[in-house]
mmCIF file of C-alpha atoms (C1' of nucleotides) in Angstrom:
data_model
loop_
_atom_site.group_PDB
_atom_site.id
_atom_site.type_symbol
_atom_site.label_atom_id
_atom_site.label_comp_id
_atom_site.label_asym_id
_atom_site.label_seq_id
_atom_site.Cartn_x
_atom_site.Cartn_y
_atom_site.Cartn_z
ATOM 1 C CA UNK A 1 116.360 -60.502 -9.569
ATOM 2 C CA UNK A 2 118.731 -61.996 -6.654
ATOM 3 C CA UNK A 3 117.242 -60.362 -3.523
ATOM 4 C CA UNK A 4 113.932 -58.551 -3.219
ATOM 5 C CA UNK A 5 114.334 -55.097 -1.491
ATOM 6 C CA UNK A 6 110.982 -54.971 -0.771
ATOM 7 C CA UNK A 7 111.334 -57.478 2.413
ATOM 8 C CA UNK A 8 114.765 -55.872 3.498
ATOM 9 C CA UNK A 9 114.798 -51.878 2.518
ATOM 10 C CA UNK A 10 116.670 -49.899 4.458
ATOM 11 C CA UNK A 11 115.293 -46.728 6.281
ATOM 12 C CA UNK A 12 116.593 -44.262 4.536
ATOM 13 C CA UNK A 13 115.774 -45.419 1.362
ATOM 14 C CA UNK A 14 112.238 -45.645 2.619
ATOM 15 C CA UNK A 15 112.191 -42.161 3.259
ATOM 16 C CA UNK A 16 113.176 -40.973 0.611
ATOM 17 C CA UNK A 17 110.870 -42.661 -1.562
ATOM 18 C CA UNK A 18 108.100 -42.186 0.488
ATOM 19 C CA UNK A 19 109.393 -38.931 1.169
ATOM 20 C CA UNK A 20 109.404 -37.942 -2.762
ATOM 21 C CA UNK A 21 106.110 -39.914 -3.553
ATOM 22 C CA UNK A 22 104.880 -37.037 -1.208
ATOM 23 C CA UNK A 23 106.124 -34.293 -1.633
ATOM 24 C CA UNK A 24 105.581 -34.297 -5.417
ATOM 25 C CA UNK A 25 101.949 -35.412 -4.846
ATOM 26 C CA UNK A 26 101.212 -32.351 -3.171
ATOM 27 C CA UNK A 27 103.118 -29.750 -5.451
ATOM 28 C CA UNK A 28 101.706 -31.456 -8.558
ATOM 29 C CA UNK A 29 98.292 -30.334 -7.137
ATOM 30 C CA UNK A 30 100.034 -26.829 -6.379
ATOM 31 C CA UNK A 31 101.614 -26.194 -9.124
ATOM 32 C CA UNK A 32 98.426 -27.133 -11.550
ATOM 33 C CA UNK A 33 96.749 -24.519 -9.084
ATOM 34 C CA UNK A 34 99.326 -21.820 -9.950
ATOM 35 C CA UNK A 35 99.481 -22.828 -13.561
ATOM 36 C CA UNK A 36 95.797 -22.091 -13.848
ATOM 37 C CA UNK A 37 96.093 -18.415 -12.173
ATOM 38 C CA UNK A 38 98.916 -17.642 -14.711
ATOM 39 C CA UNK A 39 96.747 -18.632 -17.703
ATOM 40 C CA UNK A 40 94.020 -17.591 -19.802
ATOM 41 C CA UNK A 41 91.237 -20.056 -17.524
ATOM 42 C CA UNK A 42 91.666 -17.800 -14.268
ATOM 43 C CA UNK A 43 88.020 -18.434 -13.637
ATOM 44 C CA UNK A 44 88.597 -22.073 -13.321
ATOM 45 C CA UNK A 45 89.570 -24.473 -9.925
ATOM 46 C CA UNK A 46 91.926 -26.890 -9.649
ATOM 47 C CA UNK A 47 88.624 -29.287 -8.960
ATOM 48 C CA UNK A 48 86.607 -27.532 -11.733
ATOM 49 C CA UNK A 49 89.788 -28.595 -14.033
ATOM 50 C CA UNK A 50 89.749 -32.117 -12.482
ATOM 51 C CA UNK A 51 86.147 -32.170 -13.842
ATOM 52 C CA UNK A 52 86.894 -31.087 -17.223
ATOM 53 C CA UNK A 53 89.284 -33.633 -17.246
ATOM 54 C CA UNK A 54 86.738 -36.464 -16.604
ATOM 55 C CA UNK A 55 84.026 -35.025 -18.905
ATOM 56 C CA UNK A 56 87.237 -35.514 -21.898
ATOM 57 C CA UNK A 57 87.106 -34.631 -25.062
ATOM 58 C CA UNK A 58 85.490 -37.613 -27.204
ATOM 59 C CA UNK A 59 82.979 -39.124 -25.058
ATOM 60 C CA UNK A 60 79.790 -37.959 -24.245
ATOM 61 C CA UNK A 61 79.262 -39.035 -20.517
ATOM 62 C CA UNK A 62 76.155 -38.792 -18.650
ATOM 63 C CA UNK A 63 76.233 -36.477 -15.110
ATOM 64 C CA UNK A 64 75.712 -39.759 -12.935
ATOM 65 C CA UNK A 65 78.716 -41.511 -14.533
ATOM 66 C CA UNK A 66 80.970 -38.543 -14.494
ATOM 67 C CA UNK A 67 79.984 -38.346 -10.676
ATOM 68 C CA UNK A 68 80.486 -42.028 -9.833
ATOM 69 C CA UNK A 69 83.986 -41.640 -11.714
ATOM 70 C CA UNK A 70 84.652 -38.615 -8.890
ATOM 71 C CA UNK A 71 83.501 -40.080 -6.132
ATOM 72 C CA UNK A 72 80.880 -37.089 -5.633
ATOM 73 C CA UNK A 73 77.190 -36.904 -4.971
ATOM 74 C CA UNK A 74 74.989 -36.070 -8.150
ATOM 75 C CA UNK A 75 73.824 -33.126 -5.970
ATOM 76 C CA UNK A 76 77.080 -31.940 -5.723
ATOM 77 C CA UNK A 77 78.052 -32.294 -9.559
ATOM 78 C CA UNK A 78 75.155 -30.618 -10.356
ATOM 79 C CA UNK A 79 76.146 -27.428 -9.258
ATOM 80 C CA UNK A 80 80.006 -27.647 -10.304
ATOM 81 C CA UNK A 81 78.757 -28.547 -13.846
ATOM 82 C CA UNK A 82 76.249 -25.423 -13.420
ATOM 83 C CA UNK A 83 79.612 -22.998 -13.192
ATOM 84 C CA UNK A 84 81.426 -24.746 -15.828
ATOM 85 C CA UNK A 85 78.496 -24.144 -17.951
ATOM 86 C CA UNK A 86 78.009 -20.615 -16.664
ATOM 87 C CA UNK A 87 81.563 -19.582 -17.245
ATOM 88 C CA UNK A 88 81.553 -21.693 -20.983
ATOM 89 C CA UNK A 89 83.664 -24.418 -20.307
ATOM 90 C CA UNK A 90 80.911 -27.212 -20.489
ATOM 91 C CA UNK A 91 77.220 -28.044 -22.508
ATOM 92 C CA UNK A 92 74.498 -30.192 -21.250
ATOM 93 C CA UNK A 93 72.810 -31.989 -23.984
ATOM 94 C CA UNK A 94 69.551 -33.903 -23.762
ATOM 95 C CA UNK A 95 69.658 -36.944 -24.711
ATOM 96 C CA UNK A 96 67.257 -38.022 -27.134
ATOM 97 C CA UNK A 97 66.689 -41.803 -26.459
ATOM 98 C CA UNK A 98 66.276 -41.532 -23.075
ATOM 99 C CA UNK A 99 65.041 -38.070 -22.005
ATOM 100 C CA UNK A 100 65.979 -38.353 -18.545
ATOM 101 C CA UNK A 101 69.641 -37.994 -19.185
ATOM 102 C CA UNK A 102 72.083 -35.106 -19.617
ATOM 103 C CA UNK A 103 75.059 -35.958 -21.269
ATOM 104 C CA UNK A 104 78.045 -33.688 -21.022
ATOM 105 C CA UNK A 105 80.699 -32.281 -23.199
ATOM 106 C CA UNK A 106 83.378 -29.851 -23.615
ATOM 107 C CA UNK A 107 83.010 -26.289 -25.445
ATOM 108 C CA UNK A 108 86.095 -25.615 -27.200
ATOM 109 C CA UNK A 109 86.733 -23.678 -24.907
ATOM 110 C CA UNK A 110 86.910 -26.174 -22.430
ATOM 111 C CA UNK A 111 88.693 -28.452 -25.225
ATOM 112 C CA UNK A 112 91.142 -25.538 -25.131
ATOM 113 C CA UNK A 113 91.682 -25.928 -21.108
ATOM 114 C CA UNK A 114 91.699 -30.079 -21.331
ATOM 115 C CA UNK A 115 94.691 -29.631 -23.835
ATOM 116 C CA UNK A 116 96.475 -27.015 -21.511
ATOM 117 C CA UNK A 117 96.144 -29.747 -18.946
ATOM 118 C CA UNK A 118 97.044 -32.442 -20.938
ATOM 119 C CA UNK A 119 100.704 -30.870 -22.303
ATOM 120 C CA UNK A 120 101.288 -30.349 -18.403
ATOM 121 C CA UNK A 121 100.885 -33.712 -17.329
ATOM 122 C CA UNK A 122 102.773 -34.501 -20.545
ATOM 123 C CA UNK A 123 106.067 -32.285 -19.448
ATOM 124 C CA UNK A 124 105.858 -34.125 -16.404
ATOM 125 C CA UNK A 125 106.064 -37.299 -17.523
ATOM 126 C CA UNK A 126 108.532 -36.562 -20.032
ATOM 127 C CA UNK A 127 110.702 -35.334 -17.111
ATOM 128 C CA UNK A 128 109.913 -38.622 -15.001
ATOM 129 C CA UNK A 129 111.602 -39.891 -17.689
ATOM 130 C CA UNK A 130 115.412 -37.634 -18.378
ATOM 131 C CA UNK A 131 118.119 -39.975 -18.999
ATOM 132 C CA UNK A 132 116.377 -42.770 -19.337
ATOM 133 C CA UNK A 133 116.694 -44.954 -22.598
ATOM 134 C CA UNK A 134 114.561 -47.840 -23.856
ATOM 135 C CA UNK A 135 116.224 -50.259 -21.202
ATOM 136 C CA UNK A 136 115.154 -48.492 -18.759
ATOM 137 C CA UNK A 137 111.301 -48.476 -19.172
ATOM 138 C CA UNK A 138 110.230 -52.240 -18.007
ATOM 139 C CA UNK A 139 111.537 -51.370 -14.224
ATOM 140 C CA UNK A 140 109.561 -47.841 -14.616
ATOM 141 C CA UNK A 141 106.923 -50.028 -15.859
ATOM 142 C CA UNK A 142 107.099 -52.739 -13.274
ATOM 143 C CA UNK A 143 107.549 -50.157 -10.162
ATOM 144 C CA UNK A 144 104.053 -48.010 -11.521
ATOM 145 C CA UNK A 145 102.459 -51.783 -11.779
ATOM 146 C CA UNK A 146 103.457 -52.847 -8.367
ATOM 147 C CA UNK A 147 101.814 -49.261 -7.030
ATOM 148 C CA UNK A 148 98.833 -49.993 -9.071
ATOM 149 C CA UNK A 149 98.403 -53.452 -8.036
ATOM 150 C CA UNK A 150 98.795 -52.296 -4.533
ATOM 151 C CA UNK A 151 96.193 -49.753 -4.380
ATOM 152 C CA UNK A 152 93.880 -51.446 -6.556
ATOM 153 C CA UNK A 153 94.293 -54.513 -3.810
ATOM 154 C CA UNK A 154 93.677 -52.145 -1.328
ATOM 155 C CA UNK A 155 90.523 -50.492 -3.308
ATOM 156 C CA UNK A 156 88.635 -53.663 -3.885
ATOM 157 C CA UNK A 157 89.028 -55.170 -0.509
ATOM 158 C CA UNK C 1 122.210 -44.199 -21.594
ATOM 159 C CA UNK C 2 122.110 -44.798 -24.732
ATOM 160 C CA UNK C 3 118.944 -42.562 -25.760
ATOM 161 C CA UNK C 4 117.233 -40.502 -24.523
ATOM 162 C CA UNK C 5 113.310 -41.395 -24.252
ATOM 163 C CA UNK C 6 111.861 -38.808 -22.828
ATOM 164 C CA UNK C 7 112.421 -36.374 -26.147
ATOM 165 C CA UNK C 8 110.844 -39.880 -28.489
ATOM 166 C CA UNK C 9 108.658 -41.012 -25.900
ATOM 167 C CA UNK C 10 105.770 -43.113 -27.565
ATOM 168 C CA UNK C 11 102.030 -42.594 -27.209
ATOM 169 C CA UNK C 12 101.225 -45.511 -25.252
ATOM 170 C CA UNK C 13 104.253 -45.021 -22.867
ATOM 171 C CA UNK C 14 103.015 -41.494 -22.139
ATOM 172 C CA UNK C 15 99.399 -43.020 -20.904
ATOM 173 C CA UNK C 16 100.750 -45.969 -19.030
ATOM 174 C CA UNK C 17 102.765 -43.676 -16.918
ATOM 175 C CA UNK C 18 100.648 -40.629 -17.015
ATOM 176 C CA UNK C 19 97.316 -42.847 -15.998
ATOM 177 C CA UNK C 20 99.338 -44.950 -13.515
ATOM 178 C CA UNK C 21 100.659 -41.818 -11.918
ATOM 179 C CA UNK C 22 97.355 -40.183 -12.036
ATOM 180 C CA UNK C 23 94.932 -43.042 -10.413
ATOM 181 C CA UNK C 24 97.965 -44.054 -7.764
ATOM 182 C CA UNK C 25 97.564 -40.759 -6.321
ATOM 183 C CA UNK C 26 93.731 -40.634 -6.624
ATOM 184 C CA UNK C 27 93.444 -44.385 -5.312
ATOM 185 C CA UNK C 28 95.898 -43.472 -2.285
ATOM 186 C CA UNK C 29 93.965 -40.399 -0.971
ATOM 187 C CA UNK C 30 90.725 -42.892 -0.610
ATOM 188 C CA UNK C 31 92.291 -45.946 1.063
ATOM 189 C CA UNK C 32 93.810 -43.575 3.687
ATOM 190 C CA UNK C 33 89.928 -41.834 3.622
ATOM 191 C CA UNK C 34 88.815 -45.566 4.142
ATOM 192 C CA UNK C 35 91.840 -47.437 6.215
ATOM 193 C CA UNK C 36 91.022 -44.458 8.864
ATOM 194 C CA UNK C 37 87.360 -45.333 8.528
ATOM 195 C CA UNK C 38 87.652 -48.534 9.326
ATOM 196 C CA UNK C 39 90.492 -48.042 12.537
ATOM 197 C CA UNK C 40 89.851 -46.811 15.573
ATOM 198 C CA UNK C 41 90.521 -43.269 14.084
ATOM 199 C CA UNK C 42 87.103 -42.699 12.935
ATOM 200 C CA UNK C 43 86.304 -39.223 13.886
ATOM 201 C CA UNK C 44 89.502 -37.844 11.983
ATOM 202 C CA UNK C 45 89.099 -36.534 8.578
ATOM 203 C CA UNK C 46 92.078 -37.493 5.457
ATOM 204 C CA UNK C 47 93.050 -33.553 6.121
ATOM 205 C CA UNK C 48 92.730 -34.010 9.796
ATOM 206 C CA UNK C 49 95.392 -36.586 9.470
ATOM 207 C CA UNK C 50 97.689 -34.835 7.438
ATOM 208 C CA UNK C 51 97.619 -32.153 9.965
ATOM 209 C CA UNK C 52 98.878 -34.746 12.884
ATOM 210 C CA UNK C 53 101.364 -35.954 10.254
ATOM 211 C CA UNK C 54 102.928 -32.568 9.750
ATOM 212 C CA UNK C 55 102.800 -31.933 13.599
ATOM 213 C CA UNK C 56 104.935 -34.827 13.826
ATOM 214 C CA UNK C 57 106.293 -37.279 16.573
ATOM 215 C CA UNK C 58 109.280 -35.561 17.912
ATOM 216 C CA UNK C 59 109.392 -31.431 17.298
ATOM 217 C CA UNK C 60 107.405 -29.397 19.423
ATOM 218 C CA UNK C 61 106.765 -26.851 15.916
ATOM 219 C CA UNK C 62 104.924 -23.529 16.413
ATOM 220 C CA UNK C 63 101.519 -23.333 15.060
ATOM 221 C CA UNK C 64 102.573 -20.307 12.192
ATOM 222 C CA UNK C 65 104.961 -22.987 11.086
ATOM 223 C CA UNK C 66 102.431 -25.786 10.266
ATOM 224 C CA UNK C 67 100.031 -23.696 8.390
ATOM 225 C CA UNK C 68 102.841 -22.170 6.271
ATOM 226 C CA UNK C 69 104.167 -26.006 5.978
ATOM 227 C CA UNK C 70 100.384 -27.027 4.802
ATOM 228 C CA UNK C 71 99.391 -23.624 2.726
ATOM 229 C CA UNK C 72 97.132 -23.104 5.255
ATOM 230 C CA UNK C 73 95.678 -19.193 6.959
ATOM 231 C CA UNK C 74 96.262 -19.186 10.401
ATOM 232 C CA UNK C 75 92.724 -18.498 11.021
ATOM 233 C CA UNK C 76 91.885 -22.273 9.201
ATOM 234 C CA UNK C 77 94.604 -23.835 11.403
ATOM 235 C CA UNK C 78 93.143 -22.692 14.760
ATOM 236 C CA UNK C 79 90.040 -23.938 13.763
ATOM 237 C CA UNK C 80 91.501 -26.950 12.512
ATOM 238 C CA UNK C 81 94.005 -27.651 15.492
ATOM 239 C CA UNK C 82 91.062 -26.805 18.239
ATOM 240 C CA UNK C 83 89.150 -30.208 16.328
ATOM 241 C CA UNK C 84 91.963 -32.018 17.144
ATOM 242 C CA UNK C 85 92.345 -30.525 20.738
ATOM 243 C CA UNK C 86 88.582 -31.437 21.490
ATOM 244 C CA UNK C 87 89.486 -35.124 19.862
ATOM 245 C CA UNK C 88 92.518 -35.450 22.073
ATOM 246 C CA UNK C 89 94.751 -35.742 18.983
ATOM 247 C CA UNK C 90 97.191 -32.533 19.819
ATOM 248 C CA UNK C 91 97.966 -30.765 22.873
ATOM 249 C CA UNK C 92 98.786 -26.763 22.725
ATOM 250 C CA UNK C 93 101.611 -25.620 25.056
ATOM 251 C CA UNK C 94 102.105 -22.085 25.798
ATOM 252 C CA UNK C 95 106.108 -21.546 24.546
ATOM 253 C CA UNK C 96 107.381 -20.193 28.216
ATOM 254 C CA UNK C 97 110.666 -17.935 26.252
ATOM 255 C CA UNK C 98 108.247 -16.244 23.748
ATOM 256 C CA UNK C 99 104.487 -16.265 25.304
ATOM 257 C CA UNK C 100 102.712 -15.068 21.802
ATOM 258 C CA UNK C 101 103.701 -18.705 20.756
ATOM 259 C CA UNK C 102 102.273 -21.715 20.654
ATOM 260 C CA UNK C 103 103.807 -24.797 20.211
ATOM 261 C CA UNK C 104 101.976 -27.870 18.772
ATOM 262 C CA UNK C 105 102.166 -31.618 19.962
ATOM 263 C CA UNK C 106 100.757 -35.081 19.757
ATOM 264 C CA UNK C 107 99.099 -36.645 22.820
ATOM 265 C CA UNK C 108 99.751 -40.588 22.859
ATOM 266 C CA UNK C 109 96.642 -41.030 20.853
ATOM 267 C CA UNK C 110 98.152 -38.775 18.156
ATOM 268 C CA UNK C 111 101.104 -40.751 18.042
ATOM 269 C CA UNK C 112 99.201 -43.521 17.556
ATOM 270 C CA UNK C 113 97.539 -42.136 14.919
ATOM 271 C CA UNK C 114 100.583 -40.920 13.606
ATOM 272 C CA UNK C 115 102.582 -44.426 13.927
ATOM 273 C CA UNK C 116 99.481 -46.089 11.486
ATOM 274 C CA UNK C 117 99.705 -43.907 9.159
ATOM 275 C CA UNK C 118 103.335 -44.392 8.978
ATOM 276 C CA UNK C 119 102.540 -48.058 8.440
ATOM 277 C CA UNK C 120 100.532 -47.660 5.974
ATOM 278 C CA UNK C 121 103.006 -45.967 3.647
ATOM 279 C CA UNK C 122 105.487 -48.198 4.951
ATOM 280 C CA UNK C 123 103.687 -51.111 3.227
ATOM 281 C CA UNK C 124 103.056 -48.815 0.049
ATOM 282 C CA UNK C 125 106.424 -48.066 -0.572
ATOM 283 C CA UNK C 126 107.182 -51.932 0.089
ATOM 284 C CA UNK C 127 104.740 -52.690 -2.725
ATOM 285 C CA UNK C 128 106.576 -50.485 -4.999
ATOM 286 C CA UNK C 129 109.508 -52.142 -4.391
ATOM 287 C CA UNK C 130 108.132 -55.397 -5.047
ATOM 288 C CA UNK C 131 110.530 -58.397 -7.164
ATOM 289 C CA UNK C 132 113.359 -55.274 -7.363
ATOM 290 C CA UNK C 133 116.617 -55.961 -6.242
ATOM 291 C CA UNK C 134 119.269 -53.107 -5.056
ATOM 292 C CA UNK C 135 120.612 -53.082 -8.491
ATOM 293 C CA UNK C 136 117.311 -51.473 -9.696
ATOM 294 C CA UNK C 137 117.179 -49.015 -7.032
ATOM 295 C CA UNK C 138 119.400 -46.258 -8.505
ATOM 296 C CA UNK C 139 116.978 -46.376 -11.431
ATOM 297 C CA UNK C 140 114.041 -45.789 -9.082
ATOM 298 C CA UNK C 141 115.698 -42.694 -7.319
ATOM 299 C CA UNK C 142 116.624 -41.535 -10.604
ATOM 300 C CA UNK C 143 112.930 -41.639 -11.983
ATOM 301 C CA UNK C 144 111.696 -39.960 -8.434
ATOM 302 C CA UNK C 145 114.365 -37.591 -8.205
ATOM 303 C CA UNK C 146 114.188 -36.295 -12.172
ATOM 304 C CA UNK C 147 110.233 -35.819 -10.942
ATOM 305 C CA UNK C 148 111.243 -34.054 -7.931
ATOM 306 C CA UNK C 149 113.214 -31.881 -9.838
ATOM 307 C CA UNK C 150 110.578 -30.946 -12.263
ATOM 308 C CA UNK C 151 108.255 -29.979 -9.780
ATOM 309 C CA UNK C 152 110.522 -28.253 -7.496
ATOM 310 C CA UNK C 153 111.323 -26.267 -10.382
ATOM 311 C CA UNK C 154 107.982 -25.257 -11.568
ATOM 312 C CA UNK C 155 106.864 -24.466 -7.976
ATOM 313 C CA UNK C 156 110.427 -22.050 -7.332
ATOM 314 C CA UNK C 157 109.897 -20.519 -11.024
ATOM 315 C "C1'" DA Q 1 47.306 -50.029 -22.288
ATOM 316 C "C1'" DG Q 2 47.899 -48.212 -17.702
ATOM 317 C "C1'" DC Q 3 49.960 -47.628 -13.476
ATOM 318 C "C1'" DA Q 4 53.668 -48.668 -9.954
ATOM 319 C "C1'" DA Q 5 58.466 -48.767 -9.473
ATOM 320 C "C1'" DT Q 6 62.731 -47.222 -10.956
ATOM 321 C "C1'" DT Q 7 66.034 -44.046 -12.787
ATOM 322 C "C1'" DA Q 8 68.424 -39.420 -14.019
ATOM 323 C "C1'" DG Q 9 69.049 -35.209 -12.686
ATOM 324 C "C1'" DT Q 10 67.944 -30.882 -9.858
ATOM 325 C "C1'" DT Q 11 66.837 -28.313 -5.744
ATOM 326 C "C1'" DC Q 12 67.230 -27.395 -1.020
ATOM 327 C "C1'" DG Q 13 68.950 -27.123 3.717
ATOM 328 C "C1'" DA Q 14 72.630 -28.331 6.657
ATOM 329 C "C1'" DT Q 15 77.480 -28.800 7.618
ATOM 330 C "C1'" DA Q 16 82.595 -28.359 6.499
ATOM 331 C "C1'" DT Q 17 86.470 -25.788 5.027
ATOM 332 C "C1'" DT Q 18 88.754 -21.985 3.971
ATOM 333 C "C1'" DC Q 19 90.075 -17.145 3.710
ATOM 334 C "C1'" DA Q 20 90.984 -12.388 4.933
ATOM 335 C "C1'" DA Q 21 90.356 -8.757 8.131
ATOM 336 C "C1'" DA Q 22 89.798 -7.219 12.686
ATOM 337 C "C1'" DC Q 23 91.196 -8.254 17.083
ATOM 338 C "C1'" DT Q 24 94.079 -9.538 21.581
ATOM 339 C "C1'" DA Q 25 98.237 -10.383 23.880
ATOM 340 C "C1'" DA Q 26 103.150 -10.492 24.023
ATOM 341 C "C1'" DT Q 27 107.563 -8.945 22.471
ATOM 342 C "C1'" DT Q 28 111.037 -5.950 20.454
ATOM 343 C "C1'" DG Q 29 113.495 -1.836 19.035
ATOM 344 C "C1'" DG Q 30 114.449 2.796 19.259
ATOM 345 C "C1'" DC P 1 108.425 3.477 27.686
ATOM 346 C "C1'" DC P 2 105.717 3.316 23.902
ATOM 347 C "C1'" DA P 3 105.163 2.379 18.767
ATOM 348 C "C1'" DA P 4 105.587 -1.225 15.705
ATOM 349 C "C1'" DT P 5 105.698 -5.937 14.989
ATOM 350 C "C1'" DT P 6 104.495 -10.666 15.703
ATOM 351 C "C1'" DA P 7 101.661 -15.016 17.090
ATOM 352 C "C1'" DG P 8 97.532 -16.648 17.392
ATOM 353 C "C1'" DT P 9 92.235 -16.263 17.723
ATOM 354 C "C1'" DT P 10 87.729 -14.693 16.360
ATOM 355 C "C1'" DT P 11 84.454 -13.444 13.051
ATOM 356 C "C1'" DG P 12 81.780 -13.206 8.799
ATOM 357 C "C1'" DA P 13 81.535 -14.469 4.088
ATOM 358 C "C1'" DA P 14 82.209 -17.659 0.322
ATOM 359 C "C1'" DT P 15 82.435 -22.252 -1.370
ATOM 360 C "C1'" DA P 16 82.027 -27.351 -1.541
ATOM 361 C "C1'" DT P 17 79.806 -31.174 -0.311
ATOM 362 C "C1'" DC P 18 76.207 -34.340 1.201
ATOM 363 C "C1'" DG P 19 71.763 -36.580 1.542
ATOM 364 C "C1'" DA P 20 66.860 -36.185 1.233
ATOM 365 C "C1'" DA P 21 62.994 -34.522 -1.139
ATOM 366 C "C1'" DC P 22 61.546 -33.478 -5.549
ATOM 367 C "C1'" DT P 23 60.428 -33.582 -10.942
ATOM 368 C "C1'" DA P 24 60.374 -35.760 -15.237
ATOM 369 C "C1'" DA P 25 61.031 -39.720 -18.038
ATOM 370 C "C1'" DT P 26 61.254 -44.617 -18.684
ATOM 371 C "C1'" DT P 27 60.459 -49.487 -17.776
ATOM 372 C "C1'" DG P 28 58.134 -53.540 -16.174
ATOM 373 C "C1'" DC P 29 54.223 -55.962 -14.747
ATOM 374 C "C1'" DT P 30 49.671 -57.393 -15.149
#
DNA sequence: AGCAATTAGTTCGATATTCAAACTAATTGG
DNA sequence: CCAATTAGTTTGAATATCGAACTAATTGCT
């Protein structure tokens, strides 16, 4: 590397990364919204989706670690996890060493609405990635590592 | 180009980019939460602040225009704008050619808000950029501007 | 073994956000 | 000049979220 851009970037390629980081940050969110009205899960949010998401398909997480992972109140996941039961989507199960805890999993159903999910955020990475060949992927790699390293920074301090 | 990756893309290239993508934009929406909680900002909400940010510095835009801009009902951006009004965020002015309208600005304590928050993606998108020189930059647009295309797409389709 | 402290999850009451529909005021078009 | 339209506000209902109080189960201490 000869000369970081980092310490010298011009304006207006500032804004239009910052610009794009953005603007597809808040369609993505849209756009899973409007996928979800189109398909068979109309019943389902675009936070009740985010939750099936972080119950996934092979673990069996309790209800305080699913709510620590989501940053919300056991109160609070209490009741989401009540409609994605009530609507199918999710099962509490007792847990038979330690009584106290619920640990929750998908339906097949809700397997059903992880995979939708999953193939969307695979199209879109798959389209991060047109015209790119092998070459190509240690930059993408590097930038996404640099972003992660930056929040994470920014997390834990 | 010599191949195409994104039709053999591997398994473990997916999740790198999928997860990094994923937690950047989770991570991001709490250290703005936090960064505001620790400024002097610390009666403004993350959605308060988006609202200032798509007010902007330097138009004087009409309050129909903001809540279309944000997806908003114009019934949740009164409510929304008059929080700001009482917090000395955003001024209303009465548009003097068309008196139905009202236009929507920052006071100087917007601004400042406004200028921070700037700042703060400022040094994100530095952080991307991080050990890149300009050579790698047409790379980088590419990779943002395939995603903006996919999502542009599935938002007009 | 027995009881106090802790832990997991639920319930409850309060507050926030959002929407859509009804409403007010101003403008425009015929 | 007045009917229709437009910009924004108000209102009432629905939903999401939190934290505190609560219940049930487990663990640790003596």
């Amino acid at each position: 590397m000869t000369k970081n851009t980092a310490e010298t970037i011009n304006h207006e390629d500032f804004l239009f990364i910052n610009d794009s980081l953005v603007e597809i940050f808040d369609k993505i969110l849209r756009i899973e919204e409007r996928e979800l009205r189109k398909s068979r899960f109309k019943d389902i949010t675009i936070n009740e989706l985010h939750l099936v998401h972080a119950i996934t398909l092979h673990e069996q997480k309790t209800t305080s670690a699913v709510a620590h992972e989501l940053h919300l109140s056991k109160g609070s996941l209490t009741s989401s996890v009540n409609m994605l039961v009530k609507r199918g989507y999710v099962e509490r199960i007792r847990n038979q060493q330690d009584r106290r805890v619920i640990n929750l999993t998908l339906t097949s159903k809700g397997r059903l609405l992880y995979r939708a999910h999953d193939a969307f955020h695979r199209q879109l990475v798959k389209s991060f990635l047109i015209g790119m060949d092998e070459n190509d992927m240690p930059l993408i790699k590097r930038a996404l590592t640099n972003l992660q390293n930056f929040v994470d920074e920014a997390t834990n301090h």
